C-alpha positions as a Markdown table, in Angstrom:
| # | Residue | x | y | z |
|---|---|---|---|---|
| 1 | Met | 19.2 | 10.8 | 33.5 |
| 2 | Gly | 16.6 | 8.2 | 34.5 |
| 3 | Lys | 16.0 | 4.8 | 32.8 |
| 4 | Glu | 12.6 | 6.0 | 31.4 |
| 5 | Thr | 14.2 | 9.0 | 29.8 |
| 6 | Lys | 16.9 | 6.9 | 28.2 |
| 7 | Arg | 14.3 | 4.4 | 26.9 |
| 8 | Gln | 12.3 | 7.3 | 25.3 |
| 9 | Glu | 15.5 | 8.6 | 23.6 |
| 10 | Val | 16.2 | 5.1 | 22.2 |
| 11 | Asp | 12.6 | 4.7 | 21.0 |
| 12 | Ala | 12.8 | 8.1 | 19.3 |
| 13 | Asn | 15.7 | 6.8 | 17.2 |
| 14 | Phe | 13.5 | 4.0 | 15.7 |
| 15 | Val | 10.3 | 3.9 | 13.8 |
| 16 | Thr | 7.7 | 1.1 | 13.9 |
| 17 | Gly | 6.0 | 0.0 | 10.6 |
| 18 | Val | 5.0 | -3.1 | 8.8 |
| 19 | Arg | 6.8 | -5.9 | 6.8 |
| 20 | Ile | 4.6 | -7.1 | 4.0 |
| 21 | Asn | 5.8 | -10.6 | 3.0 |
| 22 | Cys | 5.8 | -12.0 | -0.5 |
| 23 | Glu | 4.4 | -15.5 | -1.3 |
| 24 | Leu | 7.8 | -17.2 | -0.9 |
| 25 | Asp | 8.2 | -15.8 | 2.7 |
| 26 | Leu | 4.6 | -17.0 | 3.4 |
| 27 | Lys | 5.0 | -20.5 | 2.1 |
| 28 | Leu | 8.7 | -21.3 | 2.6 |
| 29 | Asn | 9.6 | -19.3 | 5.7 |
| 30 | Lys | 6.1 | -19.6 | 7.3 |
| 31 | Arg | 5.9 | -15.8 | 7.9 |
| 32 | Pro | 2.6 | -14.0 | 8.3 |
| 33 | Gln | 1.3 | -11.8 | 5.5 |
| 34 | Tyr | 2.0 | -8.7 | 7.7 |
| 35 | Glu | 4.3 | -8.3 | 10.7 |
| 36 | Met | 5.7 | -5.5 | 12.7 |
| 37 | Ala | 9.1 | -4.1 | 11.7 |
| 38 | Thr | 11.3 | -1.6 | 13.4 |
| 39 | Ile | 13.9 | 0.5 | 11.5 |
| 40 | Pro | 16.2 | 3.5 | 12.4 |
| 41 | Ser | 14.5 | 6.9 | 12.0 |
| 42 | Ser | 17.4 | 7.8 | 9.7 |
| 43 | His | 16.5 | 5.0 | 7.2 |
| 44 | Asp | 16.4 | 6.2 | 3.5 |
| 45 | Ile | 12.8 | 5.0 | 3.1 |
| 46 | Phe | 11.8 | 8.3 | 4.6 |
| 47 | Asn | 13.3 | 10.1 | 1.5 |
| 48 | Gln | 10.8 | 8.4 | -0.8 |
| 49 | Ser | 7.6 | 9.7 | -2.2 |
| 50 | Leu | 4.3 | 8.8 | -0.7 |
| 51 | Ile | 2.2 | 6.2 | -2.5 |
| 52 | Asp | -0.6 | 7.8 | -4.4 |
| 53 | Ile | -3.5 | 6.3 | -2.5 |
| 54 | Ser | -2.0 | 7.3 | 0.8 |
| 55 | Val | -1.9 | 11.0 | -0.3 |
| 56 | Leu | -5.6 | 10.9 | -1.2 |
| 57 | Val | -6.8 | 9.1 | 2.0 |
| 58 | Lys | -4.4 | 11.3 | 4.1 |
| 59 | Leu | -2.4 | 8.4 | 5.6 |
| 60 | Pro | 1.2 | 9.2 | 4.7 |
| 61 | Ile | 2.8 | 5.9 | 3.7 |
| 62 | Val | 6.1 | 5.1 | 2.0 |
| 63 | Val | 7.1 | 1.7 | 0.8 |
| 64 | Gln | 10.5 | 0.2 | 0.0 |
| 65 | Lys | 11.6 | -3.2 | -1.3 |
| 66 | Leu | 13.9 | -5.0 | 1.2 |
| 67 | Pro | 17.6 | -5.0 | 0.3 |
| 68 | Gly | 18.8 | -8.5 | -0.7 |
| 69 | Ser | 15.2 | -9.7 | -1.4 |
| 70 | Leu | 15.2 | -13.0 | -3.2 |
| 71 | Val | 13.4 | -11.3 | -6.1 |
| 72 | Glu | 16.8 | -9.9 | -7.1 |
| 73 | Cys | 18.3 | -13.3 | -7.4 |
| 74 | Phe | 15.3 | -15.0 | -9.1 |
| 75 | Pro | 13.5 | -12.2 | -10.9 |
| 76 | Ser | 11.1 | -14.3 | -13.0 |
| 77 | Gly | 9.5 | -16.6 | -10.5 |
| 78 | Ser | 5.9 | -16.3 | -9.2 |
| 79 | Pro | 6.9 | -17.1 | -5.6 |
| 80 | Trp | 7.9 | -13.4 | -5.3 |
| 81 | Leu | 4.5 | -12.1 | -6.1 |
| 82 | Asn | 3.1 | -9.6 | -3.6 |
| 83 | Gln | -0.3 | -8.6 | -4.8 |
| 84 | Arg | -1.1 | -6.8 | -1.6 |
| 85 | Val | 1.7 | -4.3 | -2.4 |
| 86 | Ala | 0.7 | -4.0 | -6.0 |
| 87 | Phe | -2.8 | -2.7 | -5.0 |
| 88 | His | -1.1 | -0.1 | -2.8 |
| 89 | His | 0.7 | 1.3 | -5.9 |
| 90 | Arg | -2.1 | 2.2 | -8.4 |
| 91 | Asp | -1.4 | 5.4 | -10.3 |
| 92 | Cys | -3.9 | 7.9 | -9.0 |
| 93 | Leu | -2.0 | 11.2 | -9.3 |
| 94 | Thr | -0.5 | 13.0 | -12.2 |
| 95 | Arg | 3.3 | 13.2 | -12.6 |
| 96 | Glu | 5.6 | 15.9 | -13.9 |
| 97 | Asn | 6.3 | 15.6 | -17.6 |
| 98 | Thr | 3.2 | 13.3 | -18.0 |
| 99 | Thr | 0.6 | 14.2 | -20.6 |
| 100 | Glu | -3.1 | 13.9 | -19.9 |
| 101 | Val | -3.3 | 11.1 | -22.5 |
| 102 | Glu | -0.5 | 9.2 | -20.8 |
| 103 | Phe | -2.2 | 9.7 | -17.4 |
| 104 | Asp | -5.5 | 8.4 | -18.8 |
| 105 | Glu | -3.7 | 5.2 | -19.8 |
| 106 | Lys | -2.0 | 4.7 | -16.4 |
| 107 | Phe | -4.9 | 5.8 | -14.2 |
| 108 | Gly | -5.6 | 3.0 | -11.7 |
| 109 | Val | -2.9 | 0.8 | -13.1 |
| 110 | Cys | 0.0 | -0.5 | -11.0 |
| 111 | Pro | 3.4 | 0.6 | -12.6 |
| 112 | Pro | 5.7 | -2.3 | -13.8 |
| 113 | Gln | 8.2 | -1.9 | -11.0 |
| 114 | Trp | 5.4 | -2.6 | -8.4 |
| 115 | Asp | 3.8 | -5.4 | -10.3 |
| 116 | Lys | 4.4 | -9.2 | -10.3 |
| 117 | Ser | 7.8 | -10.0 | -8.9 |
| 118 | Ile | 8.0 | -7.5 | -6.1 |
| 119 | Gly | 9.4 | -9.5 | -3.2 |
| 120 | Thr | 9.0 | -8.6 | 0.5 |
| 121 | Val | 8.7 | -4.9 | 1.4 |
| 122 | Ile | 8.5 | -2.6 | 4.4 |
| 123 | Ala | 5.9 | 0.2 | 4.8 |
| 124 | Met | 6.3 | 3.1 | 7.2 |
| 125 | Arg | 4.5 | 6.4 | 7.9 |
| 126 | Leu | 6.4 | 9.3 | 6.5 |
| 127 | Asp | 5.6 | 11.3 | 9.7 |
| 128 | Lys | 7.3 | 8.4 | 11.6 |
| 129 | Lys | 4.3 | 7.7 | 13.7 |
| 130 | Pro | 3.6 | 3.9 | 14.3 |
| 131 | Leu | 2.0 | 2.0 | 11.5 |
| 132 | Tyr | 0.3 | -1.3 | 12.2 |
| 133 | Pro | -0.5 | -4.4 | 10.1 |
| 134 | Glu | -4.2 | -3.8 | 10.3 |
| 135 | His | -3.9 | -0.4 | 8.7 |
| 136 | Ile | -1.8 | -1.7 | 5.8 |
| 137 | Ala | -4.1 | -4.8 | 5.3 |
| 138 | Ala | -7.2 | -2.5 | 5.3 |
| 139 | Leu | -5.6 | -0.1 | 2.8 |
| 140 | Ala | -4.9 | -3.0 | 0.4 |
| 141 | Gly | -8.4 | -4.2 | 0.8 |
| 142 | Phe | -9.8 | -0.7 | 0.2 |
| 143 | Ser | -7.9 | -0.5 | -3.1 |
| 144 | Gln | -8.6 | -4.0 | -4.3 |
| 145 | Val | -12.2 | -4.6 | -3.0 |
| 146 | His | -13.7 | -1.1 | -2.7 |
| 147 | Leu | -12.0 | 0.8 | -5.5 |
| 148 | Ser | -11.6 | -1.8 | -8.3 |
| 149 | Pro | -15.3 | -1.7 | -9.3 |
| 150 | Tyr | -15.0 | 2.1 | -9.7 |
| 151 | Phe | -11.8 | 1.9 | -11.8 |
| 152 | Gln | -13.4 | -0.8 | -13.9 |
| 153 | Lys | -16.6 | 1.3 | -14.6 |
| 154 | Tyr | -14.4 | 4.3 | -15.4 |
| 155 | Arg | -12.4 | 2.4 | -18.0 |
| 156 | Glu | -15.5 | 0.8 | -19.5 |
| 157 | Ser | -17.1 | 4.2 | -19.9 |
| 158 | Trp | -14.1 | 5.2 | -22.1 |
| 159 | Tyr | -13.7 | 2.0 | -24.1 |
| 160 | Phe | -17.3 | 0.9 | -24.6 |
| 161 | Glu | -19.4 | 4.0 | -24.6 |
| 162 | Asp | -19.5 | 6.7 | -27.3 |
| 163 | Asp | -20.6 | 9.4 | -25.0 |
| 164 | Gly | -21.0 | 9.9 | -21.3 |
| 165 | His | -17.4 | 9.1 | -20.4 |
| 166 | Leu | -16.9 | 9.2 | -16.7 |
| 167 | Pro | -14.4 | 11.7 | -15.3 |
| 168 | Lys | -11.6 | 10.7 | -13.0 |
| 169 | Ser | -13.4 | 12.4 | -10.2 |
| 170 | Tyr | -15.9 | 9.5 | -10.3 |
| 171 | Val | -13.1 | 7.3 | -8.8 |
| 172 | Val | -11.1 | 10.0 | -6.9 |
| 173 | Gln | -14.1 | 11.0 | -4.9 |
| 174 | Glu | -14.0 | 7.5 | -3.4 |
| 175 | Met | -10.4 | 7.9 | -2.3 |
| 176 | Thr | -10.9 | 10.1 | 0.8 |
| 177 | Arg | -10.1 | 9.9 | 4.4 |
| 178 | Phe | -13.8 | 9.5 | 5.2 |
| 179 | Lys | -14.4 | 6.7 | 2.7 |
| 180 | Phe | -11.4 | 4.8 | 3.9 |
| 181 | Gly | -12.5 | 5.3 | 7.5 |
| 182 | Gln | -15.9 | 3.8 | 6.6 |
| 183 | Tyr | -14.2 | 0.8 | 4.9 |
| 184 | Tyr | -11.8 | 0.4 | 7.8 |
| 185 | His | -14.7 | 0.2 | 10.3 |
| 186 | Asp | -16.5 | -2.5 | 8.3 |
| 187 | Trp | -13.2 | -4.3 | 7.6 |
| 188 | Arg | -12.4 | -4.4 | 11.4 |
| 189 | Glu | -15.9 | -5.9 | 12.1 |
| 190 | Val | -15.3 | -8.7 | 9.6 |
| 191 | Gln | -11.8 | -9.4 | 11.1 |
| 192 | Met | -13.3 | -9.5 | 14.6 |
| 193 | Asn | -16.0 | -11.9 | 13.5 |
| 194 | Lys | -13.4 | -14.2 | 11.9 |
| 195 | Glu | -11.4 | -14.2 | 15.1 |
| 196 | Ser | -14.4 | -15.1 | 17.2 |
| 197 | Leu | -15.0 | -18.1 | 15.0 |
| 198 | Asp | -11.4 | -19.4 | 15.3 |
């Protein structure tokens, strides 16, 4: 068996994804917001459910908090905020045993377990293809920058208007592979312009 074949077999046993660092890792440990991470292909992250937004944009992503994260030791401190991860976890899909009224209340909202003190996490593609920092960064921006105005207008139509309530499809139609692709293209241009100025 040649060296190249052995290397391919070793590579097949590992998956490349992204570590999304919390504020403490950024400030205290001087880590970047996003960095590459490699884990075994047998890691239990691949048993988790896809995050909602990734289902809709057809980019199969699973996320898991890192074991031993400092958030477990200091659960109430703001240094463990990870807003980028929170925006990945907006509720966009119905769940079993959830009524329509309950879903209306949660639609577009980040669940408590993925809000505030999250700590550092890893993100991987469920199909075990490589995932890169720019994909995760763009997806967070897509949720925060592009989708937030749609979620806000949807909620305002229910709370402040007597009729003409907007349907969820008003927001969901923005969460497609095509729309994300458009956002990603524009996002990349902005990043390239920033890099050219550095």
